[in-house]
Amino acid sequence: MLVYILRRIIYVIPIVIAVALVCFLLVHITPGDPLVAVLPADASAELAAQMRAAYGFDRPLPVQFGLWIWQALHGNLGTSIASGRPVLAEVTQAVGNTFILAVTASLIGFFFGVFFGLVAGYFRNTWVDKVATSIAVAGVSVPHYWLGMVLVIIFSVWLNWLPAVGNGPGGWAWDWVHMRHLILPAVTMSVIPMGIVTRTVRALTGDILSQDFVEALRSKGLKETQVFRHVVKNAAPTAVAVMGLQLGYLLGGSILIETVFSWPGTGFLLNSAIFQRDLPLLQGTILVLALFFVFLNLVVDIAQASIDPRIKRS
Amino acid sequence: MTLIEPILEPLADIGGPAQPLLDVKNLTKHFPVGGGFLAEKKTVRAVDDVSFSIAKGETVGIVGESGCGKSTTARLLMHLMPRNAGEILFDGETVGGTLTMRDFRRGMQMVFQDSYASLNPRLTIEDSIAFGPKVHGIADKEARVLARDLMGKVGLRPEVFANRYPHEVSGGQRQRVNIARALALKPRLVILDEAVSALDKSVEAQVLNLLTDLKREFGLTYLFISHDLNVVRYISDRVLVMYLGQVVELGPVDEVWDGPAHPYTRALLAAMPALDPDQRTQEPPITGDPPNPIDPPPGCRFHTRCAFFEPVCAEACPALAPVAGGAHFAACHMVIPGSGHSRAPKAGGNP
Amino acid sequence: MSATDAALQAAPVQKARGYWATVGRRFSRDKVSMVCAAVLLAIVLAAIFAPWLGLADPYQGSMIRRLRHIGTPGYLLGTDELGRDMLSRLIYGGRLSLLIGILPVVLAFGIGTSLGLLAGYLGGAVNTIIMRTIDVFYAFPSVLLAIAISGVLGAGIVNSIVSLTVVFVPQITRVAESVTTSVRNLDFVDAARASGAGAITIMRVHMLGNVLGPIFVYATGLISVSMILASGLSFLGLGTKPPEPEWGLMLNTLRTAIYVNPGVAALPGVMIFAVSICFNMLSDGLRSAMDIRN
C-alpha cells in the first residue's frame, strides 16, 4: 500500500510540471502585450521597457518559466497588475470562500444523489426509478447559471426569504446571517453532482443486485434490509470516488455560479482578472485551482485503493 | 466447386514430403511485467526454448494446463507477436528470408477459441469469410462466390447463413464460419487454438468430424491446441506436452498415452476420469498449483509438484531425451542416462 | 455430412438485418428519444428558416415597449430590456447558440477519434505520447480550462469555439482510445492481421465500425455539456457580443430585469435547458438502442 501511494505521488510530478507549463504558456498565447492593461495609453517606449523588465517579460521564455516556477515554489505567484497586491494573498482569500461553497454543494449533491441512486437502482424500471432518473438527467442538463437565476426569482424576488447576492457582511462565519447567503448558491451548485452521483449509484446498484452473491445472501435467508446494506457497502467506494472528483470540478467550475450570486470566491476573482486583463492574477488563480484538482485526484485514487481491496495491487 | 482453384492457388510444396511443413527451433517469448518506479522489473517466460516440427499432412496436438504457453506459441507461430529468439521454418523457408509475409499469411491460418470474439460483429458471415481473399487481390464478386462455396464445405447453407451476423448464429455454427474463414486463403497449415473447447460436447464431435473431413479434402496439416486430452488423442498423430512454457514430452500419441515418461504427463493422464473401474490408476494425483511463471523454479520446472523429486531436479534443467527409441522424447532426469537421479537408466546402457 | 449436420441446415431462412438497421429500428421505437429528436428538429429548423417565418426584427428595439410580459398581444413571449421581440430573438438565438454549442463537439469528435484510434491501434510510444499529453489537459477541470482559454484569447465566437474544442478533444480521445484498445484486443483483429491485411485496411474495415458507435454516443452526450458551457461563456461575456441574439448572452443582459419581469428574464435559459436535456436523452436512447446483446 505504501509503495502504491509513493508510486502514485511520483506519477503526479510530471503532471504538476506540465500543468504549470500550460498555465505559464496561457499568458503567452495572449494576443497583444500583457502590459497594455497597466500602461497608460501615451506611455513612452522607455517606460514600457522598464515595466517589461520589472515583470520579467524581456527575458527568453524558458528563463521566464524557470523563474516563475522558482518563485511559485517560494509562494510568490507575482503581483496582481490591477490591485498591486500579491497574487497568492488574493487567491488564498478567494479559495476559502469557494471551498465553503463547493464543499457544501458536494455534500448536498452527494446526499441526494446517493438517495435517488439507491432508490432508482433498487426499484429499477418502476415509476420511482423513472422519477429519480428524470431528476438526475435534469440535474446534469440544466444550465446551472440559469437555475441560479430562477431560484433567485423564486426565493429572493417573490418570497423574499433568502438573499440574492454576496456572502454576508464581513468575513465568513458559520452563523445564520452568513449561512442564509450560502443556501441558494450551494443548492444551485449541487444539482450537477447530484445528477452524476444518482446515475453512478443507480448503475452500481443495478450491477450489484444482478450479481450472484446477492442471490446467495437472499437464499441464505437474509432480510431485505440486510441485503441492502451489502449493496451500499459495495457501491460506496465508487460513489465516494465520483464525489471526490465532482468536488474538484465544482472548485474549478464555480465561476458561473459565483458570478450569478456575486460570491467572492475564485470564480469571481477569475472573472475580474479576465476583464481587467490582469494576467498574473489569472495565471496564479488557474494554477492554484488546477494543482488543487490534481491533488484531489491523487487523494481520491489513494482513498479508493485503501477502501477497495481489489485495486490495491494494480 | 472447382471455382476456387483458378482464383487462389494454394502455395506450392517446396521441399517435398520429407521436409517438415513447420520446423520450430528454440522458440522463446518473454513478457516483461511490472517495471517502472519502485517496482522490480520481471519477465514471464511464456515460451522458453521450444523446438518441434510438423510433417506434411500430420496433426500435432499440444496439451497442457492453462497458462503453460500453448496460445502464446500459436500466436508466435502465426507471427502475430514478435518473438525474443528462435527460428520458424515454413516448408524450409523463413519469413523475411525467401518467404514473403504475404505468402506466409496464406500458407498458415488459425482458428481461435472464442468463436464470437474472432468474428467482426459488424460484418456478415459472408463478408467475414470473403475478407481474406479480398486482401489478397481477389475481386469482391469472386471472393463472395468463394465464401459461399466454403460455407457449403463447412456445412452451412449459404442461402441461410451468408447474410447473417455472428450474433444471429449458434456457437457451433460460428466456429464453422471461423474454419471457413481460415480455409479461404487455401492454407497448408491450420492452427486450431482450443477451437472446439468452448463448444457443447455434441457440437464438438460434429466439428471434430468436420475438421477430419476437411483435412482429407484439402490436404491440410493441423496444429491442434487443447487442454482436453480425449480430444487431442482422437485427432492427433503426435502430441506435445507443455508445462510452464517448455516442452516436457513429445511423441506419437499412442506411445505417449500408453507409456507416459514424464511425471507431469502421467499426472495429466491420471487426472482424466476413467469410465472403466478397472482402469483406475494408483498414480499420485498432481498436487499444488503450477508455480508462478514470473518466477519459475530453477532446474526442472515441474520439481515443485513432482512425486519423484530428487536434489538433481532442482539443480539442472533436463533436456528432451529419447524414451523408447524412435520418436518419443521426454525432458526428465529419470529418462536421461547418468543424470544422477536414482531412477535414471545407467549411463551407456540401453534405456 | 452427418445427420446432425443436416438437422442444422433446417434452420429457417430469415431476413438478416445489419447492425445499424437494427439500432435504427430500436431507436425509432423509443418514444422519449423520438420526442426529443422532434423538439430538437423543430428548434433547429426554426433557427435555420427564421428569416422566412415572418418574425419581428430581432435587432429592432423600442424604448416604449421594454420588458413587456409574456402573452402581451403582438409580443407572444414579451420583449427584452431594449424592447426587442423575445420570440424572434429566441428563435434567431438558436442559430448562434446551436453553432457554438455543437461545432466544438463535432470538431473534437473528428480530432479526438483520430487521435484515439491512432493511440489505441498503434499502442507503444505513440500511445504514450498522445495519452500523456491528454492527461495534462485532464488535470484541469473542464469549465476552468474553457474559461482560462477563452479568458486569455478574449471574447468572440471563434475563440469560444476554439476553447471548447480544446476542452472536449481530450475527453473524446480518452473514450476513443479505450474503445479502440478493447476492440484491438479482440481475436477478430488478430484474425484479420493473420489474413495479411495492413493496418489501414484493418482500421477501416474492422475497427471503425466497432469503435465509432460508442464514441458517437459519448459525443452526443457532450453536446449537452457543450451547449451549457458555450452559452455560459457568452453569459460571462466571453462568447458572443451584443447585440447578436444568443441564449447565454440574452440571459446575461436580462439578468437585471429579474425584479421587473422574471418570466421573460428566464426564457433564454429554458431554451438552453431544452436543447441540453434533449441531447442527453438522445444520447441515452442511442446507447441503449446500440446495446444489442440478445
Coordinates of N, CA, C and O in Angstrom, one line a residue, chain B residues 105-165:
Chain B
R105 N 1.2 -15.7 -44.8 CA -0.1 -15.5 -44.3 C -1.1 -16.4 -45.0 O -2.0 -17.0 -44.4
R106 N -0.9 -16.6 -46.3 CA -1.8 -17.6 -47.0 C -1.5 -19.0 -46.6 O -2.4 -19.8 -46.6
G107 N -0.2 -19.3 -46.3 CA 0.1 -20.7 -46.0 C -0.3 -21.2 -44.7 O -0.5 -22.4 -44.5
M108 N -0.4 -20.2 -43.7 CA -0.7 -20.7 -42.4 C -1.9 -19.8 -41.8 O -1.9 -18.6 -41.9
Q109 N -2.9 -20.5 -41.4 CA -4.1 -19.8 -40.8 C -4.4 -20.4 -39.4 O -3.9 -21.4 -39.1
M110 N -5.3 -19.7 -38.8 CA -5.6 -20.1 -37.4 C -7.1 -19.9 -37.1 O -7.7 -19.0 -37.6
V111 N -7.6 -20.9 -36.2 CA -8.9 -20.8 -35.7 C -8.8 -20.5 -34.2 O -8.1 -21.2 -33.5
F112 N -9.5 -19.5 -33.8 CA -9.4 -19.1 -32.4 C -10.4 -19.8 -31.5 O -11.4 -20.3 -32.0
Q113 N -10.1 -19.7 -30.2 CA -11.1 -20.4 -29.3 C -12.4 -19.7 -29.2 O -13.5 -20.4 -29.3
D114 N -12.4 -18.4 -29.0 CA -13.6 -17.7 -28.8 C -14.3 -17.4 -30.1 O -13.9 -16.5 -30.8
S115 N -15.3 -18.2 -30.5 CA -15.9 -18.1 -31.8 C -16.5 -16.7 -32.0 O -16.6 -16.2 -33.1
Y116 N -17.0 -16.1 -30.9 CA -17.7 -14.8 -31.1 C -16.7 -13.7 -31.2 O -16.8 -12.9 -32.1
A117 N -15.6 -13.7 -30.4 CA -14.7 -12.6 -30.4 C -13.8 -12.6 -31.7 O -13.2 -11.7 -32.1
S118 N -13.8 -13.8 -32.3 CA -12.9 -13.9 -33.5 C -13.7 -13.5 -34.8 O -13.2 -13.7 -35.9
L119 N -14.9 -13.1 -34.7 CA -15.7 -12.6 -35.9 C -16.1 -11.2 -35.6 O -16.6 -10.8 -34.5
N120 N -15.9 -10.3 -36.6 CA -16.3 -8.9 -36.5 C -17.8 -8.9 -36.4 O -18.5 -9.2 -37.4
P121 N -18.3 -8.3 -35.3 CA -19.8 -8.3 -35.2 C -20.5 -7.4 -36.2 O -21.7 -7.6 -36.3
R122 N -19.8 -6.6 -36.9 CA -20.4 -5.7 -37.8 C -20.4 -6.2 -39.3 O -20.9 -5.6 -40.1
L123 N -19.8 -7.4 -39.5 CA -19.7 -7.9 -40.8 C -20.6 -9.2 -40.9 O -20.7 -9.9 -39.9
T124 N -21.2 -9.4 -42.0 CA -22.0 -10.6 -42.2 C -21.0 -11.8 -42.3 O -19.8 -11.6 -42.6
I125 N -21.5 -13.0 -42.2 CA -20.7 -14.1 -42.3 C -20.0 -14.2 -43.6 O -18.8 -14.5 -43.7
E126 N -20.7 -13.9 -44.7 CA -20.1 -13.9 -46.0 C -19.0 -12.9 -46.1 O -17.9 -13.2 -46.6
D127 N -19.2 -11.7 -45.6 CA -18.2 -10.7 -45.6 C -16.9 -11.1 -44.8 O -15.8 -10.9 -45.2
S128 N -17.2 -11.7 -43.7 CA -16.0 -12.2 -42.9 C -15.2 -13.2 -43.6 O -13.9 -13.1 -43.6
I129 N -15.8 -14.1 -44.3 CA -15.1 -15.2 -45.0 C -14.4 -14.6 -46.2 O -13.3 -14.9 -46.5
A130 N -15.1 -13.6 -46.9 CA -14.5 -13.1 -48.1 C -13.4 -12.1 -47.9 O -12.7 -11.7 -48.8
F131 N -13.3 -11.6 -46.6 CA -12.3 -10.6 -46.3 C -10.9 -11.0 -46.7 O -10.2 -10.2 -47.4
G132 N -10.4 -12.2 -46.3 CA -9.1 -12.6 -46.5 C -8.7 -12.6 -48.0 O -7.8 -12.0 -48.5
P133 N -9.5 -13.4 -48.8 CA -9.3 -13.4 -50.3 C -9.2 -12.0 -50.9 O -8.4 -11.7 -51.7
K134 N -10.1 -11.1 -50.4 CA -10.1 -9.7 -51.0 C -8.7 -9.0 -50.7 O -8.2 -8.3 -51.5
V135 N -8.2 -9.3 -49.4 CA -6.9 -8.7 -49.1 C -5.9 -9.2 -50.1 O -5.0 -8.5 -50.4
H136 N -6.0 -10.4 -50.5 CA -5.0 -11.0 -51.4 C -5.4 -10.8 -52.9 O -5.0 -11.5 -53.8
G137 N -6.2 -9.8 -53.1 CA -6.4 -9.3 -54.5 C -7.5 -10.0 -55.3 O -7.6 -9.8 -56.5
I138 N -8.3 -10.7 -54.6 CA -9.5 -11.3 -55.3 C -10.6 -10.3 -55.4 O -10.9 -9.6 -54.4
A139 N -11.2 -10.2 -56.5 CA -12.3 -9.2 -56.7 C -13.5 -9.5 -55.8 O -13.7 -10.7 -55.4
D140 N -14.2 -8.5 -55.4 CA -15.3 -8.7 -54.4 C -16.3 -9.8 -54.8 O -16.6 -10.7 -54.0
K141 N -16.7 -9.8 -56.1 CA -17.7 -10.8 -56.6 C -17.1 -12.2 -56.4 O -17.8 -13.1 -55.9
E142 N -15.9 -12.4 -56.9 CA -15.3 -13.8 -56.8 C -15.1 -14.2 -55.4 O -15.3 -15.4 -55.0
A143 N -14.7 -13.2 -54.5 CA -14.5 -13.6 -53.1 C -15.8 -14.0 -52.5 O -15.8 -14.9 -51.6
R144 N -16.9 -13.4 -52.9 CA -18.2 -13.8 -52.3 C -18.6 -15.2 -52.8 O -19.1 -16.1 -52.0
V145 N -18.3 -15.5 -54.1 CA -18.6 -16.9 -54.6 C -17.8 -17.9 -53.8 O -18.3 -18.9 -53.3
L146 N -16.5 -17.5 -53.6 CA -15.6 -18.4 -52.8 C -16.2 -18.6 -51.4 O -16.2 -19.7 -50.9
A147 N -16.6 -17.5 -50.8 CA -17.1 -17.6 -49.4 C -18.3 -18.5 -49.3 O -18.4 -19.4 -48.4
R148 N -19.2 -18.4 -50.3 CA -20.4 -19.2 -50.2 C -20.1 -20.7 -50.5 O -20.6 -21.6 -49.9
D149 N -19.1 -20.9 -51.4 CA -18.7 -22.2 -51.7 C -18.1 -22.9 -50.4 O -18.4 -24.0 -50.0
L150 N -17.3 -22.1 -49.7 CA -16.7 -22.6 -48.4 C -17.7 -22.8 -47.4 O -17.6 -23.8 -46.6
M151 N -18.7 -22.0 -47.3 CA -19.8 -22.2 -46.3 C -20.4 -23.6 -46.5 O -20.7 -24.3 -45.6
G152 N -20.6 -23.9 -47.8 CA -21.1 -25.3 -48.1 C -20.2 -26.3 -47.6 O -20.6 -27.3 -47.0
K153 N -18.9 -26.1 -47.8 CA -17.9 -27.1 -47.3 C -17.9 -27.3 -45.8 O -17.6 -28.4 -45.3
V154 N -18.2 -26.3 -45.1 CA -18.2 -26.4 -43.6 C -19.6 -26.7 -43.1 O -19.8 -26.7 -41.9
G155 N -20.5 -27.0 -44.0 CA -21.8 -27.4 -43.6 C -22.8 -26.3 -43.2 O -23.6 -26.5 -42.3
L156 N -22.6 -25.2 -43.8 CA -23.6 -24.1 -43.6 C -24.2 -23.7 -44.9 O -23.5 -23.3 -45.8
R157 N -25.5 -23.8 -45.0 CA -26.2 -23.5 -46.3 C -26.0 -22.0 -46.5 O -26.5 -21.1 -45.8
P158 N -25.4 -21.6 -47.6 CA -25.1 -20.2 -47.9 C -26.4 -19.4 -47.9 O -26.4 -18.3 -47.4
E159 N -27.5 -19.9 -48.5 CA -28.7 -19.1 -48.6 C -29.3 -18.8 -47.3 O -30.0 -17.8 -47.1
V160 N -28.9 -19.6 -46.3 CA -29.5 -19.4 -44.9 C -28.5 -18.4 -44.2 O -28.9 -17.5 -43.5
F161 N -27.2 -18.7 -44.3 CA -26.3 -18.0 -43.4 C -25.5 -16.9 -43.9 O -25.0 -16.0 -43.2
A162 N -25.4 -16.7 -45.3 CA -24.5 -15.8 -45.8 C -24.7 -14.4 -45.3 O -23.7 -13.7 -45.0
N163 N -26.0 -13.9 -45.1 CA -26.2 -12.6 -44.7 C -26.5 -12.4 -43.3 O -26.9 -11.3 -42.8
R164 N -26.2 -13.4 -42.5 CA -26.4 -13.3 -41.1 C -25.2 -12.7 -40.4 O -24.1 -12.7 -40.9
Y165 N -25.5 -12.2 -39.2 CA -24.4 -11.6 -38.4 C -24.0 -12.6 -37.3 O -24.8 -13.5 -36.9

